Tab-separated table of C-alpha atoms in Angstrom:
chain	number	residue	atom	x	y	z
N	1	MET	CA	-12.886	-12.345	-16.344
N	2	ALA	CA	-16.035	-12.182	-18.476
N	3	LEU	CA	-17.966	-8.921	-18.253
N	4	GLU	CA	-21.483	-8.873	-16.850
N	5	THR	CA	-23.672	-5.928	-17.892
N	6	LEU	CA	-25.512	-4.409	-14.924
N	7	SER	CA	-27.151	-1.416	-16.623
N	8	ALA	CA	-27.076	0.676	-19.787
N	9	ASN	CA	-28.332	4.226	-20.322
N	10	LYS	CA	-28.376	6.284	-23.490
N	11	SER	CA	-26.701	9.680	-23.014
N	12	PHE	CA	-25.819	12.390	-25.552
N	13	GLY	CA	-26.266	9.920	-28.391
N	14	GLY	CA	-23.908	7.411	-26.802
N	15	VAL	CA	-24.364	4.756	-24.129
N	16	LEU	CA	-23.164	4.610	-20.521
N	17	THR	CA	-22.847	0.979	-19.408
N	18	LYS	CA	-22.074	-0.387	-15.959
N	19	TYR	CA	-20.090	-3.620	-15.977
N	20	LYS	CA	-19.066	-6.136	-13.318
N	21	PHE	CA	-16.348	-8.784	-13.393
N	22	LYS	CA	-14.153	-10.869	-11.099
N	23	SER	CA	-10.799	-9.098	-10.837
N	24	ALA	CA	-7.571	-11.075	-10.635
N	25	ALA	CA	-5.625	-7.894	-9.827
N	26	LEU	CA	-7.913	-7.257	-6.854
N	27	GLY	CA	-7.505	-10.741	-5.426
N	28	GLY	CA	-10.502	-12.399	-7.069
N	29	LEU	CA	-13.037	-9.854	-5.801
N	30	ASP	CA	-15.934	-8.625	-7.895
N	31	THR	CA	-15.418	-5.094	-9.171
N	32	GLN	CA	-17.503	-2.658	-11.191
N	33	PHE	CA	-16.771	0.127	-13.650
N	34	ASN	CA	-18.718	2.447	-15.920
N	35	LEU	CA	-17.925	2.927	-19.589
N	36	PHE	CA	-19.250	5.687	-21.834
N	37	LEU	CA	-19.123	4.952	-25.543
N	38	PRO	CA	-19.952	7.819	-27.936
N	39	ALA	CA	-22.204	7.284	-30.936
N	40	ASN	CA	-19.278	7.068	-33.367
N	41	ALA	CA	-18.085	3.856	-31.668
N	42	SER	CA	-20.612	2.082	-33.902
N	43	GLN	CA	-18.321	2.884	-36.859
N	44	GLY	CA	-15.028	1.744	-35.313
N	45	LYS	CA	-12.681	1.951	-32.347
N	46	VAL	CA	-12.552	5.219	-30.390
N	47	PRO	CA	-9.876	6.768	-28.106
N	48	VAL	CA	-10.276	6.406	-24.355
N	49	LEU	CA	-9.965	8.674	-21.326
N	50	PHE	CA	-9.772	7.158	-17.825
N	51	TYR	CA	-11.392	9.097	-14.964
N	52	LEU	CA	-10.114	8.309	-11.453
N	53	ALA	CA	-12.346	9.466	-8.596
N	54	GLY	CA	-11.308	10.566	-5.114
N	55	LEU	CA	-11.536	9.375	-1.520
N	56	THR	CA	-14.845	7.713	-0.492
N	57	CYS	CA	-16.064	7.699	-4.112
N	58	THR	CA	-17.103	4.858	-6.407
N	59	GLU	CA	-17.285	4.348	-10.164
N	60	ASP	CA	-20.514	6.381	-10.155
N	61	ASN	CA	-19.430	9.813	-8.896
N	62	GLY	CA	-17.753	10.932	-12.104
N	63	THR	CA	-20.569	9.676	-14.321
N	64	GLN	CA	-23.341	11.274	-12.293
N	65	LYS	CA	-21.731	14.550	-11.198
N	66	GLY	CA	-18.699	15.250	-13.409
N	67	GLY	CA	-20.521	16.602	-16.428
N	68	PHE	CA	-18.049	14.931	-18.795
N	69	LEU	CA	-20.336	12.968	-21.110
N	70	ARG	CA	-21.603	15.747	-23.376
N	71	ASP	CA	-18.072	16.855	-24.228
N	72	ALA	CA	-16.832	13.292	-24.624
N	73	ALA	CA	-19.709	12.677	-27.044
N	74	ASP	CA	-18.836	15.849	-28.962
N	75	GLU	CA	-15.193	14.790	-29.196
N	76	GLY	CA	-16.039	11.198	-30.079
N	77	ILE	CA	-14.040	9.684	-27.213
N	78	SER	CA	-14.915	7.079	-24.608
N	79	ILE	CA	-14.466	7.407	-20.842
N	80	ILE	CA	-13.775	4.584	-18.396
N	81	PHE	CA	-14.766	5.186	-14.765
N	82	PRO	CA	-13.100	2.566	-12.483
N	83	ASP	CA	-13.864	2.102	-8.793
N	84	THR	CA	-11.517	3.652	-6.236
N	85	SER	CA	-10.496	0.483	-4.377
N	86	PRO	CA	-11.216	-3.214	-4.010
N	87	ARG	CA	-14.401	-3.959	-2.066
N	88	GLY	CA	-15.153	-6.769	0.329
N	89	ALA	CA	-11.581	-7.906	0.975
N	90	GLY	CA	-12.391	-8.420	4.654
N	91	ILE	CA	-9.016	-7.127	5.835
N	92	GLU	CA	-8.971	-6.155	9.501
N	93	GLY	CA	-9.076	-2.350	9.819
N	94	GLU	CA	-9.756	-1.544	6.160
N	95	ASN	CA	-13.100	0.096	7.047
N	96	ASP	CA	-11.958	1.973	10.150
N	97	ASP	CA	-11.204	5.313	8.432
N	98	TRP	CA	-12.671	7.188	5.477
N	99	ASP	CA	-9.237	8.069	4.090
N	100	PHE	CA	-7.701	4.580	4.109
N	101	GLY	CA	-8.904	1.171	2.976
N	102	THR	CA	-12.246	0.778	1.227
N	103	GLY	CA	-12.822	3.701	-1.132
N	104	ALA	CA	-9.223	4.827	-0.691
N	105	GLY	CA	-6.982	2.573	-2.784
N	106	PHE	CA	-4.651	5.433	-3.810
N	107	TYR	CA	-4.075	3.873	-7.253
N	108	LEU	CA	-0.967	1.968	-6.195
N	109	ASN	CA	0.107	-1.664	-5.877
N	110	ALA	CA	0.421	-2.594	-2.205
N	111	THR	CA	3.594	-4.283	-0.992
N	112	ASN	CA	2.583	-4.657	2.665
N	113	PRO	CA	1.598	-8.362	2.820
N	114	LYS	CA	-1.614	-7.451	4.651
N	115	TYR	CA	-2.890	-5.553	1.597
N	116	ALA	CA	-0.835	-6.949	-1.299
N	117	LYS	CA	-3.361	-9.573	-2.423
N	118	HIS	CA	-6.200	-7.104	-3.005
N	119	TYR	CA	-4.940	-3.508	-3.185
N	120	ASN	CA	-3.450	-3.402	-6.675
N	121	MET	CA	-5.337	-0.553	-8.300
N	122	ALA	CA	-2.386	0.475	-10.494
N	123	THR	CA	-2.337	-2.909	-12.232
N	124	HIS	CA	-6.137	-2.990	-12.317
N	125	ILE	CA	-6.309	0.281	-14.249
N	126	THR	CA	-3.250	0.167	-16.473
N	127	MET	CA	-3.326	-3.521	-17.431
N	128	GLU	CA	-6.405	-5.434	-16.322
N	129	LEU	CA	-9.203	-3.129	-17.466
N	130	PRO	CA	-7.761	-2.690	-20.986
N	131	GLN	CA	-7.288	-6.469	-21.287
N	132	VAL	CA	-10.809	-7.279	-20.100
N	133	ILE	CA	-12.414	-4.637	-22.324
N	134	GLU	CA	-10.444	-5.712	-25.402
N	135	ALA	CA	-11.308	-9.371	-24.765
N	136	ALA	CA	-14.991	-8.408	-24.691
N	137	GLY	CA	-14.699	-6.911	-28.174
N	138	ILE	CA	-15.677	-3.395	-27.066
N	139	PRO	CA	-14.540	-0.883	-29.745
N	140	ILE	CA	-11.885	1.056	-27.826
N	141	ASP	CA	-8.480	1.922	-29.277
N	142	PHE	CA	-6.040	1.384	-26.423
N	143	THR	CA	-3.183	2.819	-28.489
N	144	ARG	CA	-4.844	6.177	-27.751
N	145	GLN	CA	-5.254	6.581	-23.973
N	146	SER	CA	-5.229	9.585	-21.640
N	147	ILE	CA	-6.097	9.885	-17.972
N	148	PHE	CA	-7.594	12.420	-15.551
N	149	GLY	CA	-8.874	12.423	-11.997
N	150	HIS	CA	-9.884	14.269	-8.839
N	151	SER	CA	-8.070	14.573	-5.489
N	152	MET	CA	-6.764	11.062	-4.705
N	153	GLY	CA	-7.709	10.284	-8.307
N	154	GLY	CA	-5.751	13.316	-9.486
N	155	HIS	CA	-2.765	11.817	-7.683
N	156	GLY	CA	-3.486	8.551	-9.487
N	157	ALA	CA	-3.789	10.186	-12.904
N	158	LEU	CA	-0.533	12.116	-12.550
N	159	THR	CA	1.516	9.252	-11.120
N	160	LEU	CA	0.266	6.608	-13.570
N	161	TYR	CA	0.942	8.990	-16.464
N	162	LEU	CA	4.419	9.889	-15.209
N	163	ALA	CA	5.273	6.276	-14.337
N	164	ALA	CA	4.439	5.155	-17.868
N	165	LEU	CA	6.559	7.994	-19.230
N	166	SER	CA	9.465	7.124	-16.934
N	167	ASN	CA	9.375	3.401	-17.682
N	168	ASN	CA	9.274	3.666	-21.462
N	169	PRO	CA	9.014	7.185	-22.901
N	170	LYS	CA	8.835	5.951	-26.494
N	171	THR	CA	5.782	3.764	-25.905
N	172	LYS	CA	4.158	5.652	-23.052
N	173	GLN	CA	0.703	4.341	-22.164
N	174	PHE	CA	-1.019	7.703	-21.739
N	175	ARG	CA	-0.752	10.626	-24.143
N	176	SER	CA	-1.734	13.264	-21.561
N	177	ALA	CA	-2.985	13.721	-18.002
N	178	SER	CA	-5.075	16.257	-16.145
N	179	ALA	CA	-6.269	16.634	-12.588
N	180	PHE	CA	-8.746	18.491	-10.418
N	181	SER	CA	-7.325	19.353	-6.978
N	182	PRO	CA	-4.804	16.502	-7.003
N	183	VAL	CA	-2.888	15.237	-3.999
N	184	ALA	CA	0.182	16.447	-5.856
N	185	ASN	CA	2.954	15.839	-3.301
N	186	PRO	CA	1.578	12.961	-1.209
N	187	THR	CA	4.783	12.045	0.616
N	188	LYS	CA	4.571	15.504	2.201
N	189	CYS	CA	0.888	15.491	3.283
N	190	PRO	CA	-1.130	13.533	5.891
N	191	TRP	CA	-3.366	11.661	3.399
N	192	GLY	CA	-0.444	10.344	1.402
N	193	GLN	CA	1.730	9.532	4.383
N	194	LYS	CA	-1.071	7.533	5.989
N	195	ALA	CA	-1.736	5.606	2.774
N	196	PHE	CA	1.917	4.828	2.064
N	197	LYS	CA	2.676	3.738	5.629
N	198	GLY	CA	-0.264	1.369	5.438
N	199	TYR	CA	-0.060	-0.069	1.926
N	200	LEU	CA	3.689	-0.144	1.329
N	201	GLN	CA	6.185	-2.314	3.160
N	202	GLY	CA	8.778	0.443	2.791
N	203	GLY	CA	6.344	3.177	3.783
N	204	VAL	CA	6.806	6.751	2.608
N	205	GLU	CA	10.390	6.117	1.496
N	206	GLU	CA	9.195	3.429	-0.938
N	207	ALA	CA	6.617	5.822	-2.384
N	208	VAL	CA	8.888	8.774	-3.164
N	209	SER	CA	10.096	7.773	-6.614
N	210	ILE	CA	7.015	5.875	-7.850
N	211	TYR	CA	3.901	7.393	-6.231
N	212	ASP	CA	4.686	11.079	-5.672
N	213	ALA	CA	3.994	13.221	-8.759
N	214	THR	CA	6.120	16.108	-7.499
N	215	GLU	CA	9.175	13.910	-7.052
N	216	MET	CA	8.507	12.133	-10.359
N	217	ILE	CA	8.121	15.264	-12.520
N	218	SER	CA	11.428	16.586	-11.209
N	219	LYS	CA	13.268	13.659	-12.849
N	220	ILE	CA	11.511	13.683	-16.244
N	221	LYS	CA	13.079	15.630	-19.111
N	222	ASP	CA	10.849	14.368	-21.951
N	223	ASN	CA	7.889	16.459	-23.084
N	224	VAL	CA	4.792	16.126	-20.920
N	225	HIS	CA	1.180	17.226	-21.366
N	226	ILE	CA	-0.410	18.097	-18.017
N	227	LEU	CA	-3.275	20.367	-16.914
N	228	ILE	CA	-4.144	20.935	-13.243
N	229	ASP	CA	-6.955	23.010	-11.748
N	230	TYR	CA	-7.490	23.621	-8.044
N	231	GLY	CA	-9.768	25.936	-6.071
N	232	THR	CA	-8.410	28.597	-3.758
N	233	GLY	CA	-11.462	28.075	-1.544
N	234	ASP	CA	-10.748	24.352	-1.159
N	235	ASN	CA	-10.428	23.468	2.546
N	236	PHE	CA	-8.130	20.542	1.759
N	237	TYR	CA	-5.881	22.905	-0.198
N	238	LYS	CA	-5.803	25.248	2.797
N	239	GLN	CA	-4.977	22.307	5.105
N	240	GLY	CA	-1.918	21.386	3.033
N	241	GLN	CA	-3.220	18.105	1.624
N	242	LEU	CA	-2.863	19.050	-2.075
N	243	LEU	CA	0.349	21.115	-2.427
N	244	PRO	CA	-0.030	22.036	-6.128
N	245	GLU	CA	2.616	24.775	-5.823
N	246	ASN	CA	5.211	22.126	-4.960
N	247	PHE	CA	4.368	20.259	-8.156
N	248	LEU	CA	4.507	23.415	-10.244
N	249	LYS	CA	7.900	24.428	-8.839
N	250	ALA	CA	9.337	20.946	-9.452
N	251	ALA	CA	8.007	20.982	-13.017
N	252	ARG	CA	9.468	24.409	-13.786
N	253	ASP	CA	12.803	23.492	-12.193
N	254	ALA	CA	12.893	20.427	-14.461
N	255	GLY	CA	12.393	22.647	-17.514
N	256	HIS	CA	8.700	22.061	-18.200
N	257	ASP	CA	7.135	25.315	-19.371
N	258	GLU	CA	3.547	26.606	-19.447
N	259	VAL	CA	2.828	24.648	-22.624
N	260	GLN	CA	3.839	21.355	-21.042
N	261	VAL	CA	2.547	21.875	-17.495
N	262	ARG	CA	-0.291	24.267	-16.741
N	263	VAL	CA	-1.403	24.683	-13.114
N	264	ARG	CA	-4.393	27.000	-12.684
N	265	PRO	CA	-5.669	28.321	-9.344
N	266	GLN	CA	-9.414	28.934	-9.626
N	267	ASP	CA	-10.565	31.721	-7.319
N	268	GLY	CA	-13.039	30.707	-4.613
N	269	TYR	CA	-13.805	27.186	-5.851
N	270	ASP	CA	-13.939	24.311	-3.369
N	271	HIS	CA	-13.192	20.563	-3.555
N	272	SER	CA	-16.626	19.460	-4.739
N	273	TYR	CA	-18.144	18.257	-8.001
N	274	TYR	CA	-19.557	21.772	-8.474
N	275	PHE	CA	-15.942	22.749	-9.082
N	276	ILE	CA	-15.175	19.672	-11.179
N	277	SER	CA	-18.222	20.068	-13.418
N	278	THR	CA	-17.349	23.744	-13.998
N	279	PHE	CA	-13.946	22.918	-15.478
N	280	GLY	CA	-14.717	19.397	-16.680
N	281	PRO	CA	-15.229	20.461	-20.318
N	282	ASP	CA	-11.752	22.055	-20.333
N	283	HIS	CA	-10.219	18.777	-19.206
N	284	VAL	CA	-12.105	16.594	-21.671
N	285	HIS	CA	-11.118	18.878	-24.568
N	286	PHE	CA	-7.529	19.180	-23.325
N	287	ASN	CA	-7.038	15.416	-23.316
N	288	ALA	CA	-9.002	14.976	-26.552
N	289	ASN	CA	-6.448	17.186	-28.330
N	290	PHE	CA	-3.789	14.542	-27.679
N	291	LEU	CA	-6.042	11.516	-28.100
N	292	LYS	CA	-7.080	12.662	-31.569
N	293	ALA	CA	-3.685	13.965	-32.704
Protein backbone atom coordinates (compact mmCIF):
# COMPACT_ATOMS: atom_id res chain seq x y z
CA MET A 1 0.00 0.00 0.00
CA ALA A 2 2.90 2.35 -0.75
CA LEU A 3 1.91 5.89 -1.68
CA GLU A 4 2.70 7.26 -5.12
CA THR A 5 2.85 11.06 -5.43
CA LEU A 6 0.95 12.31 -8.48
CA SER A 7 1.24 16.08 -7.94
CA ALA A 8 2.15 18.69 -5.35
CA ASN A 9 1.17 22.37 -5.23
CA LYS A 10 2.17 25.02 -2.73
CA SER A 11 -0.86 26.80 -1.25
CA PHE A 12 -1.11 29.33 1.60
CA GLY A 13 2.37 28.40 2.77
CA GLY A 14 1.53 24.71 2.90
CA VAL A 15 1.44 21.97 0.27
CA LEU A 16 -1.48 20.16 -1.36
CA THR A 17 -0.37 16.72 -2.55
CA LYS A 18 -2.30 14.18 -4.60
CA TYR A 19 -1.49 10.57 -3.77
CA LYS A 20 -2.38 7.21 -5.31
CA PHE A 21 -2.22 3.73 -3.82
CA LYS A 22 -3.69 0.25 -4.20
CA SER A 23 -6.51 -0.07 -1.68
CA ALA A 24 -7.16 -3.34 0.12
CA ALA A 25 -10.43 -1.97 1.53
CA LEU A 26 -11.63 -1.21 -2.00
CA GLY A 27 -10.85 -4.68 -3.32
CA GLY A 28 -7.35 -4.03 -4.63
CA LEU A 29 -8.34 -1.09 -6.83
CA ASP A 30 -6.18 1.99 -7.24
CA THR A 31 -7.54 4.99 -5.36
CA GLN A 32 -6.50 8.62 -5.02
CA PHE A 33 -6.77 11.26 -2.32
CA ASN A 34 -5.57 14.80 -1.73
CA LEU A 35 -3.78 15.90 1.42
CA PHE A 36 -3.15 19.48 2.51
CA LEU A 37 -0.33 19.94 4.99
CA PRO A 38 0.09 23.41 6.55
CA ALA A 39 3.51 25.00 6.90
CA ASN A 40 3.80 24.10 10.59
CA ALA A 41 3.85 20.38 9.70
CA SER A 42 7.58 20.88 9.10
CA GLN A 43 7.97 21.28 12.88
CA GLY A 44 5.93 18.25 13.96
CA LYS A 45 2.66 16.35 13.64
CA VAL A 46 -0.52 18.35 13.00
CA PRO A 47 -4.23 17.58 13.63
CA VAL A 48 -6.33 16.35 10.72
CA LEU A 49 -9.77 17.13 9.30
CA PHE A 50 -11.36 14.74 6.77
CA TYR A 51 -13.54 16.26 4.03
CA LEU A 52 -16.08 13.92 2.40
CA ALA A 53 -17.52 15.11 -0.91
CA GLY A 54 -20.97 14.44 -2.35
CA LEU A 55 -22.59 12.50 -5.17
CA THR A 56 -20.71 12.48 -8.52
CA CYS A 57 -17.68 14.18 -6.93
CA THR A 58 -14.06 13.08 -6.62
CA GLU A 59 -11.18 13.89 -4.28
CA ASP A 60 -10.70 17.15 -6.21
CA ASN A 61 -13.98 19.02 -5.67
CA GLY A 62 -13.29 20.06 -2.09
CA THR A 63 -9.72 21.11 -2.81
CA GLN A 64 -10.58 23.18 -5.87
CA LYS A 65 -13.92 24.71 -4.87
CA GLY A 66 -14.34 24.43 -1.09
CA GLY A 67 -12.17 27.35 -0.08
CA PHE A 68 -10.90 25.48 2.98
CA LEU A 69 -7.13 25.72 2.57
CA ARG A 70 -6.52 29.29 3.72
CA ASP A 71 -8.32 28.69 7.01
CA ALA A 72 -6.70 25.30 7.51
CA ALA A 73 -3.32 26.96 7.00
CA ASP A 74 -4.23 29.69 9.51
CA GLU A 75 -5.30 27.08 12.06
CA GLY A 76 -2.30 24.85 11.40
CA ILE A 77 -4.37 21.76 10.60
CA SER A 78 -4.23 19.29 7.73
CA ILE A 79 -7.15 18.19 5.54
CA ILE A 80 -7.56 14.82 3.85
CA PHE A 81 -9.82 14.70 0.79
CA PRO A 82 -10.73 11.06 -0.06
CA ASP A 83 -12.55 9.94 -3.20
CA THR A 84 -16.29 9.26 -2.99
CA SER A 85 -16.28 5.62 -4.11
CA PRO A 86 -14.12 2.86 -5.55
CA ARG A 87 -13.42 3.26 -9.26
CA GLY A 88 -13.09 0.62 -11.94
CA ALA A 89 -14.67 -2.28 -10.05
CA GLY A 90 -16.43 -3.40 -13.23
CA ILE A 91 -19.62 -4.39 -11.40
CA GLU A 92 -22.63 -4.73 -13.68
CA GLY A 93 -24.89 -1.68 -13.28
CA GLU A 94 -22.56 0.42 -11.13
CA ASN A 95 -22.39 3.15 -13.80
CA ASP A 96 -26.07 3.17 -14.76
CA ASP A 97 -27.15 6.02 -12.45
CA TRP A 98 -25.49 9.17 -11.14
CA ASP A 99 -26.76 8.59 -7.60
CA PHE A 100 -25.60 4.99 -7.16
CA GLY A 101 -22.36 3.16 -7.86
CA THR A 102 -19.31 5.04 -9.11
CA GLY A 103 -19.07 8.41 -7.38
CA ALA A 104 -21.78 7.40 -4.92
CA GLY A 105 -20.25 5.08 -2.32
CA PHE A 106 -22.31 6.55 0.55
CA TYR A 107 -19.43 6.04 3.02
CA LEU A 108 -20.63 2.62 4.16
CA ASN A 109 -19.37 -0.96 4.04
CA ALA A 110 -21.46 -2.98 1.60
CA THR A 111 -22.92 -6.30 2.71
CA ASN A 112 -24.65 -7.21 -0.56
CA PRO A 113 -22.21 -9.77 -2.04
CA LYS A 114 -22.33 -7.99 -5.40
CA TYR A 115 -20.71 -4.89 -3.88
CA ALA A 116 -19.03 -6.17 -0.71
CA LYS A 117 -15.57 -6.70 -2.21
CA HIS A 118 -15.13 -3.10 -3.38
CA TYR A 119 -17.63 -0.76 -1.71
CA ASN A 120 -16.10 -0.36 1.74
CA MET A 121 -15.66 3.39 2.03
CA ALA A 122 -16.23 3.41 5.81
CA THR A 123 -13.22 1.16 6.41
CA HIS A 124 -11.23 3.02 3.75
CA ILE A 125 -11.66 6.35 5.54
CA THR A 126 -11.64 5.40 9.21
CA MET A 127 -8.92 2.73 9.13
CA GLU A 128 -7.07 2.38 5.84
CA LEU A 129 -6.19 5.99 5.06
CA PRO A 130 -4.80 6.69 8.56
CA GLN A 131 -2.74 3.48 8.41
CA VAL A 132 -1.33 4.21 4.95
CA ILE A 133 -0.51 7.83 5.81
CA GLU A 134 1.16 6.91 9.11
CA ALA A 135 3.19 4.17 7.39
CA ALA A 136 4.44 6.77 4.91
CA GLY A 137 5.79 8.89 7.76
CA ILE A 138 3.59 11.90 6.95
CA PRO A 139 3.42 14.19 10.04
CA ILE A 140 -0.26 13.86 10.97
CA ASP A 141 -1.46 13.30 14.53
CA PHE A 142 -4.28 10.79 14.22
CA THR A 143 -5.12 11.15 17.92
CA ARG A 144 -6.65 14.49 16.85
CA GLN A 145 -9.19 13.88 14.06
CA SER A 146 -12.42 15.60 13.04
CA ILE A 147 -14.60 15.17 9.98
CA PHE A 148 -16.88 17.24 7.73
CA GLY A 149 -18.61 16.81 4.40
CA HIS A 150 -21.24 17.86 1.87
CA SER A 151 -24.55 16.19 0.94
CA MET A 152 -23.78 12.45 0.69
CA GLY A 153 -20.47 13.38 2.33
CA GLY A 154 -22.34 15.22 5.07
CA HIS A 155 -24.20 11.97 5.69
CA GLY A 156 -20.83 10.22 5.81
CA ALA A 157 -19.30 12.73 8.22
CA LEU A 158 -22.23 12.57 10.64
CA THR A 159 -22.62 8.79 10.60
CA LEU A 160 -18.89 8.00 10.90
CA TYR A 161 -18.62 10.48 13.78
CA LEU A 162 -21.68 9.09 15.56
CA ALA A 163 -20.69 5.47 14.91
CA ALA A 164 -17.30 6.04 16.52
CA LEU A 165 -19.02 7.70 19.47
CA SER A 166 -21.51 4.85 19.81
CA ASN A 167 -18.91 2.10 19.58
CA ASN A 168 -16.48 3.51 22.13
CA PRO A 169 -17.34 6.93 23.56
CA LYS A 170 -14.17 7.10 25.66
CA THR A 171 -11.83 6.67 22.69
CA LYS A 172 -13.97 8.15 19.94
CA GLN A 173 -12.12 8.54 16.65
CA PHE A 174 -13.41 12.00 15.75
CA ARG A 175 -13.56 14.97 18.11
CA SER A 176 -16.25 16.82 16.13
CA ALA A 177 -18.26 16.74 12.91
CA SER A 178 -19.86 19.28 10.62
CA ALA A 179 -21.85 19.11 7.42
CA PHE A 180 -23.09 21.20 4.53
CA SER A 181 -26.57 20.15 3.35
CA PRO A 182 -26.23 16.59 4.64
CA VAL A 183 -28.49 13.70 3.72
CA ALA A 184 -29.45 13.71 7.38
CA ASN A 185 -32.20 11.06 7.50
CA PRO A 186 -31.32 8.78 4.58
CA THR A 187 -33.62 5.88 5.44
CA LYS A 188 -36.49 8.32 4.84
CA CYS A 189 -35.37 9.82 1.49
CA PRO A 190 -35.02 8.45 -2.07
CA TRP A 191 -31.21 8.79 -2.31
CA GLY A 192 -30.60 6.87 0.89
CA GLN A 193 -33.22 4.23 0.25
CA LYS A 194 -31.79 3.51 -3.19
CA ALA A 195 -28.25 3.25 -1.83
CA PHE A 196 -29.17 1.01 1.11
CA LYS A 197 -31.32 -1.33 -0.98
CA GLY A 198 -28.42 -1.73 -3.37
CA TYR A 199 -25.38 -1.94 -1.10
CA LEU A 200 -26.80 -3.69 1.96
CA GLN A 201 -28.07 -7.25 2.09
CA GLY A 202 -30.64 -6.19 4.68
CA GLY A 203 -31.60 -3.06 2.78
CA VAL A 204 -33.03 -0.03 4.56
CA GLU A 205 -33.72 -1.99 7.74
CA GLU A 206 -30.01 -2.85 8.06
CA ALA A 207 -29.09 0.82 7.65
CA VAL A 208 -31.33 2.32 10.33
CA SER A 209 -29.08 1.95 13.35
CA ILE A 210 -25.67 2.32 11.66
CA TYR A 211 -26.04 4.61 8.63
CA ASP A 212 -28.84 7.05 9.48
CA ALA A 213 -27.62 10.06 11.48
CA THR A 214 -31.12 10.97 12.65
CA GLU A 215 -31.72 7.53 14.12
CA MET A 216 -28.20 7.41 15.57
CA ILE A 217 -28.30 10.80 17.34
CA SER A 218 -31.55 9.83 19.03
CA LYS A 219 -29.75 7.03 20.92
CA ILE A 220 -26.63 8.95 21.99
CA LYS A 221 -26.57 10.62 25.41
CA ASP A 222 -22.87 11.56 25.53
CA ASN A 223 -21.79 15.08 24.58
CA VAL A 224 -21.51 15.70 20.85
CA HIS A 225 -20.03 18.53 18.79
CA ILE A 226 -21.95 19.02 15.54
CA LEU A 227 -22.52 21.96 13.17
CA ILE A 228 -24.85 21.74 10.16
CA ASP A 229 -25.60 24.38 7.53
CA TYR A 230 -28.14 24.02 4.74
CA GLY A 231 -29.61 26.45 2.20
CA THR A 232 -33.30 27.23 2.07
CA GLY A 233 -32.97 27.66 -1.69
CA ASP A 234 -31.52 24.16 -2.13
CA ASN A 235 -33.66 22.17 -4.58
CA PHE A 236 -32.66 18.88 -2.95
CA TYR A 237 -33.78 20.27 0.41
CA LYS A 238 -37.12 21.23 -1.15
CA GLN A 239 -37.44 17.73 -2.67
CA GLY A 240 -37.07 16.08 0.74
CA GLN A 241 -33.67 14.49 0.18
CA LEU A 242 -31.90 16.20 3.12
CA LEU A 243 -34.41 16.38 6.02
CA PRO A 244 -32.26 18.44 8.44
CA GLU A 245 -35.29 19.25 10.61
CA ASN A 246 -35.70 15.55 11.38
CA PHE A 247 -32.11 15.41 12.61
CA LEU A 248 -32.53 18.54 14.71
CA LYS A 249 -35.72 17.25 16.35
CA ALA A 250 -34.10 13.89 17.15
CA ALA A 251 -31.08 15.66 18.64
CA ARG A 252 -33.19 17.94 20.82
CA ASP A 253 -35.40 15.06 21.94
CA ALA A 254 -32.24 13.21 22.99
CA GLY A 255 -31.18 16.18 25.11
CA HIS A 256 -28.56 17.75 22.85
CA ASP A 257 -28.80 21.53 23.13
CA GLU A 258 -27.68 24.39 20.87
CA VAL A 259 -24.12 24.12 22.17
CA GLN A 260 -23.85 20.46 21.21
CA VAL A 261 -25.86 20.46 17.97
CA ARG A 262 -26.28 23.59 15.88
CA VAL A 263 -28.38 23.38 12.70
CA ARG A 264 -28.46 26.63 10.71
CA PRO A 265 -30.78 27.33 7.77
CA GLN A 266 -29.07 29.78 5.42
CA ASP A 267 -31.58 31.92 3.54
CA GLY A 268 -31.59 31.51 -0.24
CA TYR A 269 -28.43 29.41 -0.59
CA ASP A 270 -28.43 26.39 -2.89
CA HIS A 271 -26.60 23.03 -2.92
CA SER A 272 -23.49 24.20 -4.75
CA TYR A 273 -19.89 24.97 -3.83
CA TYR A 274 -20.82 28.67 -3.87
CA PHE A 275 -22.76 27.84 -0.71
CA ILE A 276 -20.03 25.59 0.70
CA SER A 277 -17.24 28.11 0.13
CA THR A 278 -19.33 30.84 1.82
CA PHE A 279 -19.57 28.92 5.09
CA GLY A 280 -16.44 26.80 4.72
CA PRO A 281 -14.35 29.02 7.02
CA ASP A 282 -16.95 28.59 9.79
CA HIS A 283 -16.65 24.82 9.52
CA VAL A 284 -12.86 24.73 9.46
CA HIS A 285 -12.68 26.97 12.55
CA PHE A 286 -15.46 25.05 14.30
CA ASN A 287 -13.63 21.75 13.96
CA ALA A 288 -10.25 23.35 14.69
CA ASN A 289 -11.56 24.40 18.11
CA PHE A 290 -11.85 20.73 19.07
CA LEU A 291 -8.77 19.53 17.21
CA LYS A 292 -6.58 22.02 19.04
CA ALA A 293 -8.23 21.73 22.46
